Coordinates of C-alpha atoms in Angstrom, one line a residue:
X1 CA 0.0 0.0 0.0
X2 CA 2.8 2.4 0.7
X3 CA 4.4 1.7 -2.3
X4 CA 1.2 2.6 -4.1
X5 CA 0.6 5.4 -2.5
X6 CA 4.7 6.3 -3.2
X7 CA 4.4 5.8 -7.0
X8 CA 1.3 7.7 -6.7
X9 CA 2.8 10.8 -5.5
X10 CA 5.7 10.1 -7.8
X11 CA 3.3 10.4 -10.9
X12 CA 1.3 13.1 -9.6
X13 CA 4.3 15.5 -8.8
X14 CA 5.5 14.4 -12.5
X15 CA 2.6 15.8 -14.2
X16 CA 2.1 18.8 -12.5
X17 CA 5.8 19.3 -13.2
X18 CA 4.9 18.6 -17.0
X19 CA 1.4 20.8 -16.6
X20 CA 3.9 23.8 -15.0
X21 CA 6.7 23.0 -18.1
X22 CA 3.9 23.2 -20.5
X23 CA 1.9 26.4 -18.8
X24 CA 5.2 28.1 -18.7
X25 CA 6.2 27.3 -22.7
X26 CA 2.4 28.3 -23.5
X27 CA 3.3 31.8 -21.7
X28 CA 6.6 31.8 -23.8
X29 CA 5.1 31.3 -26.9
X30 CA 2.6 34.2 -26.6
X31 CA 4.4 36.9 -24.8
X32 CA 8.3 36.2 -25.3
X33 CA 10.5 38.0 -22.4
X34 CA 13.8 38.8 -22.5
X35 CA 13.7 42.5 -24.7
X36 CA 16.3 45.0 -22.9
X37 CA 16.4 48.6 -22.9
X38 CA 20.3 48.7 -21.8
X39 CA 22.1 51.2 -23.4
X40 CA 20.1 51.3 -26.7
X41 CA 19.6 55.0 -28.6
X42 CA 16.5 56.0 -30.7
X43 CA 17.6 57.4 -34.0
X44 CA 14.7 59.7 -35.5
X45 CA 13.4 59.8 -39.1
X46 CA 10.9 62.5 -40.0
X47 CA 8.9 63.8 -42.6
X48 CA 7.2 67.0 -41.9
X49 CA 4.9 69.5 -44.1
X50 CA 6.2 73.1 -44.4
X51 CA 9.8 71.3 -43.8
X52 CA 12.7 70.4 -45.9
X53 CA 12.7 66.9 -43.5
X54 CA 11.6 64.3 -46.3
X55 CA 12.8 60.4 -44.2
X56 CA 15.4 62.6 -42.7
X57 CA 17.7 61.6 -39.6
X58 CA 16.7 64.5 -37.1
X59 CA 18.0 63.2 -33.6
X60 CA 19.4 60.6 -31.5
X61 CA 17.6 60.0 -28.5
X62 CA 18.6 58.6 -24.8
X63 CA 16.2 56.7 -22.1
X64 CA 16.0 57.6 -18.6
X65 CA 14.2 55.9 -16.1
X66 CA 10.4 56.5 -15.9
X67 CA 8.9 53.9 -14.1
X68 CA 5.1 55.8 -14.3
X69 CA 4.1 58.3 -16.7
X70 CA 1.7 60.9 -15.3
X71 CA -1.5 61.3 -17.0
X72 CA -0.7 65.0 -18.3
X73 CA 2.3 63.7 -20.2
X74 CA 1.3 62.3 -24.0
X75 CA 3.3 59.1 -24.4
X76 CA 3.6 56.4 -26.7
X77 CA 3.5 52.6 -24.6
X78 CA 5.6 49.6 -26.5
X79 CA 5.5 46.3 -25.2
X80 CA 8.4 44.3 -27.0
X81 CA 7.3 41.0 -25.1
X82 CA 3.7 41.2 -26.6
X83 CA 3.8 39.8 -30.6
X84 CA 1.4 39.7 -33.4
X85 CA 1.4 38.8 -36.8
X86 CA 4.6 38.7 -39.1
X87 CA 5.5 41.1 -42.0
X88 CA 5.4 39.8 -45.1
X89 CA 6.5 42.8 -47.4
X90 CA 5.4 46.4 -48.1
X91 CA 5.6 47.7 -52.1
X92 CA 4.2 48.8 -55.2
X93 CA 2.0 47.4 -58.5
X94 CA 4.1 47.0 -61.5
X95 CA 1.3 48.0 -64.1
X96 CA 1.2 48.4 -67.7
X97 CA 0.8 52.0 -67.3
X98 CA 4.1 52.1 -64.4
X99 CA 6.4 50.2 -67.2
X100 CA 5.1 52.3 -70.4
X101 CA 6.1 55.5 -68.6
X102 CA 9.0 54.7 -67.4
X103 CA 10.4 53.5 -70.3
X104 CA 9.7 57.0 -71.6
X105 CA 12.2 58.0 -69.1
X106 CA 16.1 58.4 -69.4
X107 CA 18.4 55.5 -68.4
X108 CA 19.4 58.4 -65.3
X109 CA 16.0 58.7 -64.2
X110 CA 15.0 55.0 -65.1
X111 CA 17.8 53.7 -62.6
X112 CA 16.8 56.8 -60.1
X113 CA 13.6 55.5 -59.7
X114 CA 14.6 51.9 -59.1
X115 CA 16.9 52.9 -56.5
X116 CA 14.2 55.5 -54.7
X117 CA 12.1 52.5 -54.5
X118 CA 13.6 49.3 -54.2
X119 CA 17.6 49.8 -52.6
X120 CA 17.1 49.3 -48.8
X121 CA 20.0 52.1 -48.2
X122 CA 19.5 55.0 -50.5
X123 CA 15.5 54.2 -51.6
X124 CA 12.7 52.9 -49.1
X125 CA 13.7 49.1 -49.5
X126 CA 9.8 47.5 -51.5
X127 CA 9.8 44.0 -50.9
X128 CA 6.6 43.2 -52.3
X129 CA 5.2 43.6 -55.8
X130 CA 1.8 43.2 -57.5
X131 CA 1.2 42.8 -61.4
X132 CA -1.9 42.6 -63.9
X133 CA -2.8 39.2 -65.1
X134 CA -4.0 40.5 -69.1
X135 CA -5.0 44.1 -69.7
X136 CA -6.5 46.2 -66.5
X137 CA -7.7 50.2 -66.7
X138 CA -3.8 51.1 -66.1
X139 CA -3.3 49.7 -69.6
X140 CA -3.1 51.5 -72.7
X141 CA -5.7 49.2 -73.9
X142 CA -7.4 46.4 -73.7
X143 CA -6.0 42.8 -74.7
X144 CA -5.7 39.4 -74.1
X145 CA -3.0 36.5 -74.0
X146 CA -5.5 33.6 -76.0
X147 CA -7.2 33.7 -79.2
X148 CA -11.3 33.8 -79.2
X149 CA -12.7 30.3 -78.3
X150 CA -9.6 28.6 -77.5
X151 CA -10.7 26.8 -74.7
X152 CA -7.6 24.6 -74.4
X153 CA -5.2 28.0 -74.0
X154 CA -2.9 26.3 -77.3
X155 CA -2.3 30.2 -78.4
X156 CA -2.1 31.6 -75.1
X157 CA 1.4 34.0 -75.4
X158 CA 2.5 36.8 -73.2
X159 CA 3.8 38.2 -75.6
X160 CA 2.1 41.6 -75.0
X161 CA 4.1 42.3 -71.9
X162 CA 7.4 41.7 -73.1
X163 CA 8.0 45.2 -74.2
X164 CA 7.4 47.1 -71.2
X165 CA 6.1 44.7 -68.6
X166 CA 8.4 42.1 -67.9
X167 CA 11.6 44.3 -68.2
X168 CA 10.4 46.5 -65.6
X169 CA 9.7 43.4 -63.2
X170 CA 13.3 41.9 -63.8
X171 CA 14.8 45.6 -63.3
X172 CA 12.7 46.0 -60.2
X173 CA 13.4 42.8 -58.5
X174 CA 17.3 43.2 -59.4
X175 CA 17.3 46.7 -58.0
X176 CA 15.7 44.7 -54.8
X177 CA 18.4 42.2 -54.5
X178 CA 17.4 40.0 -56.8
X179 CA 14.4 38.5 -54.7
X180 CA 10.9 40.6 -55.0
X181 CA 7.7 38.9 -54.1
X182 CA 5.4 39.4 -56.7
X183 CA 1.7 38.2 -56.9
X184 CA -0.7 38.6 -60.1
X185 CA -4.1 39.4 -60.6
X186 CA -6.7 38.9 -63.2
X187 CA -9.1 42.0 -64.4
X188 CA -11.4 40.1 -66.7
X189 CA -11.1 36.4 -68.4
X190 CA -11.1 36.7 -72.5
X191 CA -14.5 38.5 -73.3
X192 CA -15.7 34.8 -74.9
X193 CA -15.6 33.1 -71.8
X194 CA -18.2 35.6 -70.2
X195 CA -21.7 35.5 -70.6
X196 CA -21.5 39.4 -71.5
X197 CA -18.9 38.6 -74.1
X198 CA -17.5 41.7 -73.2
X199 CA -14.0 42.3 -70.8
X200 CA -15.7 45.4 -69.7
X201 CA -18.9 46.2 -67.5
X202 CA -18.3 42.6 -65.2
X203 CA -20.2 39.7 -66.9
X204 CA -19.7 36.5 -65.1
X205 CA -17.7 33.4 -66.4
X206 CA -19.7 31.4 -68.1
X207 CA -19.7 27.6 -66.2
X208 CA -18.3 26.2 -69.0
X209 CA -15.2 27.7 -69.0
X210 CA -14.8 27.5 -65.3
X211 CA -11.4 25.1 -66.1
X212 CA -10.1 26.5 -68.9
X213 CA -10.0 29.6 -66.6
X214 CA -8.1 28.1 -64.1
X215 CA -5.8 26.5 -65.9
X216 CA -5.2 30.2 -67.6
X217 CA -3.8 30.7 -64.2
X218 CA -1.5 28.3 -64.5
X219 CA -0.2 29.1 -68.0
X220 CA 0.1 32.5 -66.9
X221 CA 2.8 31.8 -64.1
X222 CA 4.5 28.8 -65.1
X223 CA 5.2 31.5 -68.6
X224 CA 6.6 34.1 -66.3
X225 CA 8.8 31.8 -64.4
X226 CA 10.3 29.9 -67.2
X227 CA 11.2 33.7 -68.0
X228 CA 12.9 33.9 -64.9
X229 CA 10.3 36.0 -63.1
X230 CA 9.4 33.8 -59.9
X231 CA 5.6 34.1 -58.6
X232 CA 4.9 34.1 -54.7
X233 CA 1.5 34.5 -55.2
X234 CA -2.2 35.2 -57.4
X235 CA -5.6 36.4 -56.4
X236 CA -8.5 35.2 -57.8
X237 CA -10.4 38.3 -59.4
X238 CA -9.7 42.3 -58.8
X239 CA -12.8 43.4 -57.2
X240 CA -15.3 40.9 -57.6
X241 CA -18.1 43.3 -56.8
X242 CA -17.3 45.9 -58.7
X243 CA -19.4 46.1 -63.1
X244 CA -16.4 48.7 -63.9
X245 CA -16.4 50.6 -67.3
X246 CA -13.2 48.5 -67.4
X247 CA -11.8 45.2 -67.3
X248 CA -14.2 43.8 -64.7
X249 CA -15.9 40.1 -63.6
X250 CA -18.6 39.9 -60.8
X251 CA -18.4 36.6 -58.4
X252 CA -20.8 36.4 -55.4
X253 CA -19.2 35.1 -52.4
X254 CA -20.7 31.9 -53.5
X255 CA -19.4 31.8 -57.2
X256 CA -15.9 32.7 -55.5
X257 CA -16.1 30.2 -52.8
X258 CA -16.7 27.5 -55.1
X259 CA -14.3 28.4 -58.2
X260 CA -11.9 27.9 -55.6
X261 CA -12.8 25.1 -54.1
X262 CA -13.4 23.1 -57.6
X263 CA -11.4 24.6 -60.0
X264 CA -8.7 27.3 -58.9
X265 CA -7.5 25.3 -55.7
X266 CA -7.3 21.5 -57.5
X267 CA -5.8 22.9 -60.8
X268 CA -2.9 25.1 -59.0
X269 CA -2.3 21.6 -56.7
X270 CA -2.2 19.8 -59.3
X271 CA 0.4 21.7 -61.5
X272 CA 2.5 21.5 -59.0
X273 CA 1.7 25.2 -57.9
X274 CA 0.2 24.5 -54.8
X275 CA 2.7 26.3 -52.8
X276 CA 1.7 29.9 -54.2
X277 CA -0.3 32.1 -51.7
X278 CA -3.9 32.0 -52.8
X279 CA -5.8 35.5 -52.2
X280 CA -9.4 35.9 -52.2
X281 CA -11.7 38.9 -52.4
X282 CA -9.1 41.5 -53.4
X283 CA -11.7 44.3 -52.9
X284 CA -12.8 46.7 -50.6
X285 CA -13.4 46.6 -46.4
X286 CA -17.1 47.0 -46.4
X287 CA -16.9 43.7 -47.4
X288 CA -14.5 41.7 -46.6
X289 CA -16.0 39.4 -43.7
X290 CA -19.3 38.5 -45.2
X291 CA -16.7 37.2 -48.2
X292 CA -14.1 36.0 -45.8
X293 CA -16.9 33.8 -44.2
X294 CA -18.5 32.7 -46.8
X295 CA -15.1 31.2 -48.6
X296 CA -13.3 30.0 -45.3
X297 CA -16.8 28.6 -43.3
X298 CA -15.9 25.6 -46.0
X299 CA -13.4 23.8 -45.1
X300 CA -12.9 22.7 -48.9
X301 CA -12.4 26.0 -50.3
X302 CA -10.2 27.3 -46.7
X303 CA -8.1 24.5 -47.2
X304 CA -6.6 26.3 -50.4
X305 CA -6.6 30.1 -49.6
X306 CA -3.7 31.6 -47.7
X307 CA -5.2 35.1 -47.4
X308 CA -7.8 37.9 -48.2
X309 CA -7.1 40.7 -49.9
X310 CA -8.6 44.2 -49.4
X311 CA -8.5 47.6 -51.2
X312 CA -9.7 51.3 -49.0
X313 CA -12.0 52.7 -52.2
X314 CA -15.2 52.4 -50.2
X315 CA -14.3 55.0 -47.5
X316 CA -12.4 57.9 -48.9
X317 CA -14.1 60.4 -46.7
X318 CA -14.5 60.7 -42.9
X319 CA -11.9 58.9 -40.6
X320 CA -14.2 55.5 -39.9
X321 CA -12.5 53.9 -42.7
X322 CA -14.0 50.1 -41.7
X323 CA -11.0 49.3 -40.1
X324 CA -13.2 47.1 -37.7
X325 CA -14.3 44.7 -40.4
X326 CA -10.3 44.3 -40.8
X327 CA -9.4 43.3 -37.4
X328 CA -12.9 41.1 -37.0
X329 CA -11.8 39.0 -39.9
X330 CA -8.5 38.6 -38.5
X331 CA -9.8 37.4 -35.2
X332 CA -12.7 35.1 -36.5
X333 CA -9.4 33.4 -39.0
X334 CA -6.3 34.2 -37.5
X335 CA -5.1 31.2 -39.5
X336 CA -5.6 33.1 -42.2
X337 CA -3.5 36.2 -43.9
X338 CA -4.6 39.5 -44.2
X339 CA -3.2 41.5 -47.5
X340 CA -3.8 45.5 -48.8
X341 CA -4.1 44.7 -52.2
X342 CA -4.6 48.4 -53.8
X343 CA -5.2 51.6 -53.0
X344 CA -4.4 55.2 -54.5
X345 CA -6.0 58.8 -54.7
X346 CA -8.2 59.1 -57.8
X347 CA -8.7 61.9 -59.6
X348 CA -6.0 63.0 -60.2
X349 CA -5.0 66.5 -60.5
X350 CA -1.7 68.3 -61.2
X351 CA -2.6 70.8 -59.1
X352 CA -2.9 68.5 -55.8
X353 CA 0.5 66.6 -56.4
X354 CA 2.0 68.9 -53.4
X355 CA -1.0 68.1 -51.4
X356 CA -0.4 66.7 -48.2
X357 CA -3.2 65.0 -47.3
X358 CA -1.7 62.3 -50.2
X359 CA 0.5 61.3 -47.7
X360 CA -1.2 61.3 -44.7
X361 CA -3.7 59.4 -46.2
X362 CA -1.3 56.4 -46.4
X363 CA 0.4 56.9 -43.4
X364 CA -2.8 56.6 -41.7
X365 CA -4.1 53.5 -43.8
X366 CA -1.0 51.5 -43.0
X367 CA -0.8 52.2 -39.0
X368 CA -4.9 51.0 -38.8
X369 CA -4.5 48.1 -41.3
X370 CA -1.3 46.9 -39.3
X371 CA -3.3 47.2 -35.9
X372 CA -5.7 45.5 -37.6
X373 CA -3.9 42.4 -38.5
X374 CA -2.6 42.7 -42.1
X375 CA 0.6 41.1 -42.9
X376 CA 1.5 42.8 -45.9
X377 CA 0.5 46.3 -48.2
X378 CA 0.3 46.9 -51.5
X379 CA 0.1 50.3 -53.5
X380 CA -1.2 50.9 -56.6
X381 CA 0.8 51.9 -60.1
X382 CA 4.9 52.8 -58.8
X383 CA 4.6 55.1 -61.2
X384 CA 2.5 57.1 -63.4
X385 CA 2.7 60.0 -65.8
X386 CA 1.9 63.6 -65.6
X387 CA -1.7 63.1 -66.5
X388 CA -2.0 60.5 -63.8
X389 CA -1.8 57.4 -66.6
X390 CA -1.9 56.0 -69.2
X391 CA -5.3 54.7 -68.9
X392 CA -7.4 53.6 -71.3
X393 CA -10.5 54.8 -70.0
X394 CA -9.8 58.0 -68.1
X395 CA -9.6 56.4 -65.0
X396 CA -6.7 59.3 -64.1
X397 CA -5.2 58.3 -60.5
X398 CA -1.9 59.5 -58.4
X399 CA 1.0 57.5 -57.9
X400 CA 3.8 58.5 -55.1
X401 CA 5.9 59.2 -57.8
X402 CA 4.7 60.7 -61.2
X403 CA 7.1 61.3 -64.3
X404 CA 6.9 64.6 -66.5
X405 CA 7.7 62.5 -69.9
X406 CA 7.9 65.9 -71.7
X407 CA 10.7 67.4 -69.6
X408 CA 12.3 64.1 -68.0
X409 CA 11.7 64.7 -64.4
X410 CA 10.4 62.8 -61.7
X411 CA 8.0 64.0 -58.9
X412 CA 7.8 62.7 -56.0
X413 CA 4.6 63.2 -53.8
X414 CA 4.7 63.3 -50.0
X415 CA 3.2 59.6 -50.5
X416 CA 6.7 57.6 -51.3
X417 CA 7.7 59.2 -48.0
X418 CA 5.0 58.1 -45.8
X419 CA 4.9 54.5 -47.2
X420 CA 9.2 54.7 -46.8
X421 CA 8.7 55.2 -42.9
X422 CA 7.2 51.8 -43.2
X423 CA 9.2 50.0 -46.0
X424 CA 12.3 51.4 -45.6
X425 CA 12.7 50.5 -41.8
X426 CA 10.4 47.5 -41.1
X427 CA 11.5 44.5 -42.8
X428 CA 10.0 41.0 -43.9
X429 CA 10.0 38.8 -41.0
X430 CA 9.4 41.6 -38.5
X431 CA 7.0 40.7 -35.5
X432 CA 4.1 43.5 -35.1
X433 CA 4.2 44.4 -31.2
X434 CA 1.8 46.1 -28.7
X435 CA 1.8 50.2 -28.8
X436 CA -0.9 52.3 -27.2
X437 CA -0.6 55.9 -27.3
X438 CA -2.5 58.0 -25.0
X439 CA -2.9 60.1 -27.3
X440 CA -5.7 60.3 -30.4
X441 CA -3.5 63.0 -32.0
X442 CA -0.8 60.5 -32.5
X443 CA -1.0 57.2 -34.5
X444 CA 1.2 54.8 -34.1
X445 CA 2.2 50.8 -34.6
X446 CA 5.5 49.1 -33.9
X447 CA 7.7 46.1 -35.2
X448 CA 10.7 44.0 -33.9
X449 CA 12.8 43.1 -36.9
X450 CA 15.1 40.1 -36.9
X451 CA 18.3 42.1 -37.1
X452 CA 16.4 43.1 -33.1
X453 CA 16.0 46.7 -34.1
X454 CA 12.6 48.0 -32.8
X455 CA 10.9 50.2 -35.0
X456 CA 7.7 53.0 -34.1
X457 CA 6.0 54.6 -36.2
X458 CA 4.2 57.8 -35.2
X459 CA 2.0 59.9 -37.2
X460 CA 0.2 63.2 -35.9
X461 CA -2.3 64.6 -38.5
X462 CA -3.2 67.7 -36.8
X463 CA -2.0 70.9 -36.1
X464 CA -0.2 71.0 -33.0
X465 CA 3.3 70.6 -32.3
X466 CA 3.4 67.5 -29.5
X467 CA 6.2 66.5 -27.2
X468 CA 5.5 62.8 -26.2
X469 CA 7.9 60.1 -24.6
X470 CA 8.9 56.4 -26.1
X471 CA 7.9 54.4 -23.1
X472 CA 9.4 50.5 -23.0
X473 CA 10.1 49.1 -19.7
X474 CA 10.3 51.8 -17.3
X475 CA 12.6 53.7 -19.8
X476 CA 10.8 56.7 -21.2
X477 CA 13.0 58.5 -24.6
X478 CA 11.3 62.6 -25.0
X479 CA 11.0 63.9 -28.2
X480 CA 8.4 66.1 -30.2
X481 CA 6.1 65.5 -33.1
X482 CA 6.0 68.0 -35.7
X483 CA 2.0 69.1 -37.1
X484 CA 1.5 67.4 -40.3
X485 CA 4.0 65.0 -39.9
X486 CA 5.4 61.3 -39.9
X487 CA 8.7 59.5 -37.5
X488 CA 9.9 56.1 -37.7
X489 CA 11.8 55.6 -34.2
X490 CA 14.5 53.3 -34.4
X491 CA 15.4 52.0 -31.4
X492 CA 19.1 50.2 -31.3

């Protein structure tokens, strides 16, 4: 009996040794200790309107001890311990209209641009890359890579894009290092697989055709790849929702759901392409969880989507931008990733390029979709010309950067500044962290990269010139936000 009662107390203390081993790795896991303050510096980086600073270094900053704010003082909290979601990458679209105009530029300018975008060092470091599957509004015009009725794709060519297209994709991911992740997306199938006939005004693809669509997919990047452009990733359909007097298809949440689940999903496993990152919706927040729940309720179609893409066009007004329908998707699939797709100013007008809401806009955008969840954002065109094109339908937009073909000269908005606090300084791989600031005047989100540098972002939108600490542990860094302006804190 004592022996029983011996091995008894032997196994119980043995699991709630294991039960304490495996409360503490569970602990671990989701809040990580071991950050230190030490003897780490802030370097500054600020943008500011009615300023010369455009990313510029403006101070190095020191921590003191501050074990308790007092409420009067505005102050920006950063738990390092506390980790989110990863970064995936930050960029621009590679568009039709982005490679025709700059190849109107000079090889000086052409090799400018790539370095203000993609170089790490002397640009704002893009990672991440979308392109047009076929023609899209940012196209001169309207075209297609198979013949009318070919259902088994034996004309399909890319042909098109090999004048402007492709060489501005190899050009960009070499001026990246040689590695950009670049994901496509289709506008409209061939007019003759819709039952408008038409690529314009949506249609729907006709059932039919529901294969030979998918296996368009599949032509489409196993072309670009034998070319020596790799493919991370696709989406299914630019806005789904949207009858545009361009390029357009409708799916229901339905249609989408089950595309994917018999047709896109199998095809792209089957080809041996079942490791590229499958992206559904690709439209707007309003939304973006009646579609998210729709596709990834069934297991069938979930089992082949790795994210959902979103664009901002449905709130350009007001400050409620539906950032709540962001971070409610993320918490009902936190399995699943959350991408920005598109987005840009429309309208454009050459009298608003020094406008500095452009930026702000952006600035704002990113923080909100990063609290929110997203792992990765996506701009529109890189580039576009000084009638905000071309465009084949008037569709005129801004870029952040915008080329005068006449007179050779790039302009850059206030736009590729605010999306370089992010890009340039938080880096794929980077952990998201918790930040509050007590503050509504100033935004902010924060990453850990994997070099360990610890990276804030703080935007103030208003008017007033605000002195706020960096709060991490007790250790409080003092510095001042600028009205109208953006900083990326680097702590290191």
């Amino acid at each position: 009996m004592k022996k029983n009662i011996s091995l008894l107390l032997v196994f119980a203390t043995t699991f709630a040794a294991m039960a304490q081993n495996k409360k503490t790795a569970a602990v671990t896991s989701k809040s990580p200790q071991g950050y230190v303050i030490g003897n780490k510096k802030v370097v500054v980086y600020t943008t500011a309107n009615k300023s010369d600073y455009r990313i510029s270094k403006t101070e190095t900053l020191s921590f003191v001890e501050n074990r308790q704010p007092f409420e009067t003082e505005p102050t920006i909290f950063v738990d390092p311990n506390i980790r989110y979601q990863t970064l995936v990458g930050i960029g621009g679209a590679l568009t039709d209209a982005s490679a025709e105009t700059f190849a109107k530029l000079s090889k000086k300018n052409q090799q400018e641009l790539l370095t203000a975008y993609y170089d790490k060092d002397k640009g704002i470091g893009y990672t991440l890359a979308r392109t047009n599957i076929a023609s899209c509004d940012f196209s001169s015009g309207s075209y297609t890579y198979v013949q009318d009725n070919d259902k088994d794709l034996k004309t399909f060519s890319v042909a098109h894009d090999k004048e402007f297209k492709i060489p501005l994709i190899k050009m960009a991911t070499a001026a990246a290092g040689g590695k950009l992740s670049l994901y496509v997306s289709p506008w409209s199938p061939p007019a003759w697989m819709k039952d408008n006939n038409s690529l314009i005004n949506g249609g729907h693809l006709l059932p039919e055709y529901r294969q030979s669509w998918a296996n368009h997919y599949v032509k489409f990047i196993k072309t670009y790849e034998a070319m020596g452009i790799p493919v991370w990733g696709l989406s299914v359909q630019n806005e789904p929702m949207a009858k545009q007097r361009w390029e357009s298809c409708v799916y229901t949440a339905e249609e989408e759901r089950d595309f994917i689940k018999n047709f896109l999903g199998p095809t792209l496993q089957k080809s041996g392409l079942s490791s590229k990152k499958l992206i559904a919706w690709d439209h707007n927040r309003d939304q973006i969880f009646q579609r998210a729940t729709t596709i990834l309720n069934d297991k069938d179609a979930a089992k082949y989507v790795w994210g959902i893409g979103f664009h901002w066009y449905e709130t350009w007004t007001g400050s409620d931008m539906q950032f709540g329908n962001v971070r409610q998707t993320h918490e009902a699939f936190p399995d699943k990733a959350l991408i920005f797709t598109e987005g840009c100013k429309e309208k454009y007008d050459v009298k608003k390029v020094d406008d500095w809401t452009l930026g702000e806009r952006y600035g704002y955008s990113m923080i909100n979709d990063f609290n929110a969840g997203t792992v990765a954002w996506t701009d529109w065109n890189i580039l576009l010309d000084e009638n905000g094109g071309p465009n084949h339908v008037g569709n005129f937009c801004f870029a952040p950067v915008h080329a005068d073909t006449k007179k050779d000269k790039l302009i850059y908005t206030n736009a590729y500044y605010y999306m370089g606090h992010f890009s340039k300084f938080i880096r794929p791989g980077a952990r998201r962290i918790a930040t509050a600031s007590s503050r509504d005047l100033l935004q902010t989100t924060s990453f850990l990269n994997t070099d360990g540098k610890l990276i804030v972002v703080v935007m103030n939108q208003s008017d007033e010139k605000i002195k706020y600490s960096l709060w991490i542990k007790g250790q409080a860094a003092t510095t001042t936000s600028l009205p109208h302006s953006i900083a990326t804190l680097v702590v290191e």
